[in-house]
Amino acid sequence: AQSVTQLGSHVSVSEGALVLLRCNYSSSVPPYLFWYVQYPNQGLQLLLKYTTGATLVKGINGFEAEFKKSETSFHLTKPSAHMSDAAEYFCAVTERGSQGNLIFGKGTKLSVKP
Amino acid sequence: KAGVTQTPRYLIKTRGQQVTLSCSPISGHRSVSWYQQTPGQGLQFLFEYFSETQRNKGNFPGRFSGRQFSNSRSEMNVSTLELGDSALYLCASSFQLAGGLDEQFFGPGTRLTVL
């Protein structure tokens, strides 16, 4: 069965510092991988996704993630944090051939200090 | 293009009652998925509908049911509400090209409180 582990339920960084949110997955077959962001009282917004091809994926708002099959990881990074990045971030996986069924990690709440 | 809309946004019910939540997908999208979000369990997949047929189902009791109409709008019903059903219920829609993977677009959710 697929599963997603996000290390760190809370991460705090200073404005301008590197953001690194960790995600490891478990899947018997190469999955599709996603990062979503959720602002308070809102739904989820897709930041980026990996399906096939280039393992370094660039998303919106300056975020990127690298798919590392050998490490079963899909960590999210941003070189320089902005106050507006404060939100909760979710890593998700779905199996190829499986539609409409995302398996989410528990989420990481990112705080950005001025 | 209008996004995914969910109604109502907030709902308060008492134990034992039933509730129906509604989701209108983005125009042209044929797949609608439902998720439950709670602080303890996080985001969990409930079910997915495509062209009025339930295609996938998560691990929830039979009290949770859904349906999809010919215009792709979907409803989710929870019967005999329990305190633990208090959650944010999110709906997501996607176009679902055959054999492909489409991004799921999420609505703002319905916040259900069971007293």
Short mmCIF file of C-alpha atoms in Angstrom, two decimals:
data_model
loop_
_atom_site.label_atom_id
_atom_site.label_comp_id
_atom_site.label_asym_id
_atom_site.label_seq_id
_atom_site.Cartn_x
_atom_site.Cartn_y
_atom_site.Cartn_z
CA ALA A 1 0.00 0.00 0.00
CA GLN A 2 1.13 3.50 -0.71
CA SER A 3 2.03 5.89 2.07
CA VAL A 4 3.61 9.30 2.49
CA THR A 5 5.74 10.51 5.39
CA GLN A 6 6.45 14.16 5.94
CA LEU A 7 9.24 14.73 8.44
CA GLY A 8 8.45 17.59 10.79
CA SER A 9 4.91 18.72 11.47
CA HIS A 10 6.19 22.27 12.04
CA VAL A 11 9.08 24.03 10.35
CA SER A 12 10.13 27.58 11.15
CA VAL A 13 12.50 29.64 9.01
CA SER A 14 13.53 33.27 8.85
CA GLU A 15 12.50 35.43 5.94
CA GLY A 16 15.09 35.03 3.19
CA ALA A 17 16.31 31.66 4.44
CA LEU A 18 16.15 28.35 2.59
CA VAL A 19 12.95 26.38 2.89
CA LEU A 20 13.28 22.59 2.95
CA LEU A 21 10.24 20.42 3.55
CA ARG A 22 10.85 16.70 3.53
CA CYS A 23 8.69 14.01 1.97
CA ASN A 24 9.31 10.29 1.64
CA TYR A 25 6.94 7.88 -0.03
CA SER A 26 6.32 4.21 -0.12
CA SER A 27 5.01 2.68 -3.31
CA SER A 28 5.39 -0.62 -5.06
CA VAL A 29 5.45 1.05 -8.45
CA PRO A 30 6.78 4.43 -9.61
CA PRO A 31 4.14 6.88 -8.45
CA TYR A 32 3.01 10.31 -9.39
CA LEU A 33 4.06 12.83 -6.72
CA PHE A 34 2.61 16.17 -5.74
CA TRP A 35 3.06 19.06 -3.37
CA TYR A 36 0.03 21.09 -2.35
CA VAL A 37 -0.23 24.23 -0.21
CA GLN A 38 -3.16 25.15 2.02
CA TYR A 39 -3.72 28.60 3.42
CA PRO A 40 -6.05 29.03 6.43
CA ASN A 41 -9.71 28.41 5.64
CA GLN A 42 -8.95 27.55 2.05
CA GLY A 43 -8.71 24.48 -0.12
CA LEU A 44 -5.54 23.00 -1.53
CA GLN A 45 -3.52 24.55 -4.31
CA LEU A 46 -1.11 22.53 -6.42
CA LEU A 47 2.49 23.76 -6.17
CA LEU A 48 4.09 21.20 -8.45
CA LYS A 49 3.90 17.60 -9.62
CA TYR A 50 6.18 14.86 -10.87
CA THR A 51 4.88 12.36 -13.40
CA THR A 52 7.70 11.36 -15.72
CA GLY A 53 10.82 12.87 -17.24
CA ALA A 54 13.03 15.41 -15.54
CA THR A 55 13.41 14.63 -11.87
CA LEU A 56 13.81 18.28 -10.85
CA VAL A 57 10.41 19.87 -11.00
CA LYS A 58 9.77 23.58 -10.82
CA GLY A 59 6.49 24.88 -9.49
CA ILE A 60 4.75 28.08 -8.67
CA ASN A 61 5.94 30.77 -6.26
CA GLY A 62 9.60 29.77 -6.66
CA PHE A 63 9.24 26.27 -5.23
CA GLU A 64 10.89 23.21 -6.68
CA ALA A 65 11.21 19.54 -5.77
CA GLU A 66 13.49 16.71 -6.81
CA PHE A 67 12.32 13.14 -7.28
CA LYS A 68 14.96 10.73 -6.01
CA LYS A 69 13.91 7.18 -6.70
CA SER A 70 16.83 5.63 -4.82
CA GLU A 71 15.88 7.55 -1.69
CA THR A 72 12.10 7.38 -2.31
CA SER A 73 12.04 11.09 -1.59
CA PHE A 74 10.42 14.17 -3.05
CA HIS A 75 11.62 17.07 -0.91
CA LEU A 76 10.30 20.59 -1.50
CA THR A 77 12.67 23.55 -1.51
CA LYS A 78 12.64 27.29 -2.00
CA PRO A 79 15.88 29.29 -1.93
CA SER A 80 14.50 32.30 -0.10
CA ALA A 81 11.43 32.26 2.15
CA HIS A 82 8.87 35.03 2.01
CA MET A 83 6.34 35.91 4.68
CA SER A 84 3.56 34.92 2.28
CA ASP A 85 4.90 31.34 2.21
CA ALA A 86 3.55 30.72 5.71
CA ALA A 87 0.99 27.96 5.21
CA GLU A 88 0.57 24.22 5.51
CA TYR A 89 2.20 22.03 2.88
CA PHE A 90 1.10 18.55 1.89
CA CYS A 91 2.98 15.94 -0.06
CA ALA A 92 0.78 13.46 -1.94
CA VAL A 93 1.17 10.38 -4.07
CA THR A 94 -1.03 8.49 -6.45
CA GLU A 95 -0.34 5.28 -8.24
CA ARG A 96 -0.06 5.23 -11.98
CA GLY A 97 -3.34 3.94 -13.30
CA SER A 98 -5.21 5.08 -10.22
CA GLN A 99 -7.40 8.06 -10.83
CA GLY A 100 -8.71 10.59 -8.41
CA ASN A 101 -7.21 8.98 -5.30
CA LEU A 102 -4.48 11.01 -3.69
CA ILE A 103 -2.70 9.68 -0.61
CA PHE A 104 -1.55 12.61 1.50
CA GLY A 105 1.11 13.05 4.12
CA LYS A 106 0.17 14.56 7.48
CA GLY A 107 1.31 18.00 6.41
CA THR A 108 4.03 20.41 7.48
CA LYS A 109 3.12 23.82 8.83
CA LEU A 110 5.64 26.39 7.69
CA SER A 111 6.18 29.52 9.77
CA VAL A 112 8.25 32.41 8.44
CA LYS A 113 9.81 34.79 10.94
CA PRO A 114 10.53 38.39 9.97
CA LYS B 1 -13.25 30.01 -15.59
CA ALA B 2 -15.00 29.51 -12.27
CA GLY B 3 -13.29 27.24 -9.78
CA VAL B 4 -14.70 24.36 -7.80
CA THR B 5 -17.54 25.51 -5.59
CA GLN B 6 -18.81 23.82 -2.48
CA THR B 7 -21.97 24.52 -0.57
CA PRO B 8 -22.59 25.19 2.16
CA ARG B 9 -19.27 26.50 3.47
CA TYR B 10 -20.19 25.92 7.10
CA LEU B 11 -22.64 23.51 8.69
CA ILE B 12 -23.57 22.62 12.25
CA LYS B 13 -25.46 19.43 12.93
CA THR B 14 -26.20 17.26 15.95
CA ARG B 15 -25.38 13.61 16.47
CA GLY B 16 -27.70 11.23 14.69
CA GLN B 17 -28.70 13.67 11.97
CA GLN B 18 -27.77 13.33 8.36
CA VAL B 19 -26.15 15.88 6.08
CA THR B 20 -25.71 16.46 2.36
CA LEU B 21 -22.82 18.44 0.93
CA SER B 22 -22.67 19.70 -2.61
CA CYS B 23 -19.81 20.19 -5.05
CA SER B 24 -19.87 21.86 -8.45
CA PRO B 25 -16.75 21.03 -10.47
CA ILE B 26 -14.98 23.24 -12.93
CA SER B 27 -16.89 23.36 -16.21
CA GLY B 28 -15.86 20.44 -18.41
CA HIS B 29 -14.36 18.39 -15.60
CA ARG B 30 -15.81 14.90 -15.36
CA SER B 31 -14.11 13.52 -12.27
CA VAL B 32 -15.00 14.57 -8.73
CA SER B 33 -13.18 13.32 -5.64
CA TRP B 34 -14.05 13.87 -2.00
CA TYR B 35 -11.63 14.08 0.93
CA GLN B 36 -12.06 14.43 4.67
CA GLN B 37 -9.58 16.58 6.57
CA THR B 38 -9.25 16.35 10.35
CA PRO B 39 -6.44 17.42 12.71
CA GLY B 40 -5.92 13.85 13.85
CA GLN B 41 -6.18 11.85 10.65
CA GLY B 42 -5.15 14.48 8.14
CA LEU B 43 -6.46 14.29 4.59
CA GLN B 44 -8.20 11.05 3.72
CA PHE B 45 -9.73 9.99 0.43
CA LEU B 46 -13.44 9.24 0.58
CA PHE B 47 -14.47 8.41 -2.98
CA GLU B 48 -14.20 9.45 -6.60
CA TYR B 49 -16.88 9.70 -9.24
CA PHE B 50 -16.46 9.78 -12.98
CA SER B 51 -19.35 10.05 -15.42
CA GLU B 52 -21.88 9.31 -12.67
CA THR B 53 -20.10 6.12 -11.55
CA GLN B 54 -18.14 5.60 -8.38
CA ARG B 55 -14.71 4.59 -9.58
CA ASN B 56 -12.69 4.54 -6.35
CA LYS B 57 -13.60 4.32 -2.70
CA GLY B 58 -11.60 4.93 0.44
CA ASN B 59 -11.83 3.16 3.75
CA PHE B 60 -14.88 4.82 5.27
CA PRO B 61 -18.03 3.26 6.70
CA GLY B 62 -21.20 2.91 4.65
CA ARG B 63 -22.65 5.98 6.40
CA PHE B 64 -20.64 7.98 3.90
CA SER B 65 -22.08 7.91 0.41
CA GLY B 66 -22.05 10.02 -2.68
CA ARG B 67 -23.39 10.43 -6.13
CA GLN B 68 -22.70 12.35 -9.30
CA PHE B 69 -25.21 13.84 -11.64
CA SER B 70 -25.15 14.04 -15.43
CA ASN B 71 -23.81 17.62 -15.24
CA SER B 72 -20.88 16.30 -13.13
CA ARG B 73 -22.09 18.01 -9.97
CA SER B 74 -21.63 15.75 -6.99
CA GLU B 75 -23.19 15.35 -3.59
CA MET B 76 -21.89 13.61 -0.54
CA ASN B 77 -24.15 12.32 2.21
CA VAL B 78 -23.31 11.34 5.74
CA SER B 79 -26.03 9.58 7.72
CA THR B 80 -26.29 9.09 11.48
CA LEU B 81 -23.67 11.72 12.22
CA GLU B 82 -21.08 11.06 14.91
CA LEU B 83 -18.92 13.58 16.76
CA GLY B 84 -15.90 12.22 14.89
CA ASP B 85 -17.40 13.27 11.58
CA SER B 86 -16.58 16.89 12.40
CA ALA B 87 -14.13 17.83 9.69
CA LEU B 88 -13.39 19.91 6.64
CA TYR B 89 -14.76 18.10 3.59
CA LEU B 90 -12.92 18.94 0.41
CA CYS B 91 -14.06 18.31 -3.10
CA ALA B 92 -11.68 18.20 -6.06
CA SER B 93 -12.36 18.00 -9.76
CA SER B 94 -10.27 17.05 -12.76
CA PHE B 95 -10.80 16.57 -16.47
CA GLN B 96 -9.42 13.02 -16.53
CA LEU B 97 -8.13 12.40 -20.01
CA ALA B 98 -8.25 8.69 -20.82
CA GLY B 99 -5.07 7.05 -19.59
CA GLY B 100 -3.66 10.31 -18.36
CA LEU B 101 -3.25 12.09 -15.08
CA ASP B 102 -4.83 15.44 -14.59
CA GLU B 103 -4.33 17.90 -11.80
CA GLN B 104 -7.05 17.91 -9.18
CA PHE B 105 -8.45 21.35 -8.45
CA PHE B 106 -9.77 21.72 -4.93
CA GLY B 107 -12.71 23.68 -3.66
CA PRO B 108 -12.61 25.71 -0.43
CA GLY B 109 -14.31 22.95 1.53
CA THR B 110 -17.33 22.59 3.77
CA ARG B 111 -16.63 22.84 7.48
CA LEU B 112 -18.95 20.39 9.25
CA THR B 113 -19.33 20.57 13.02
CA VAL B 114 -21.24 17.82 14.80
CA LEU B 115 -22.49 18.66 18.30
#
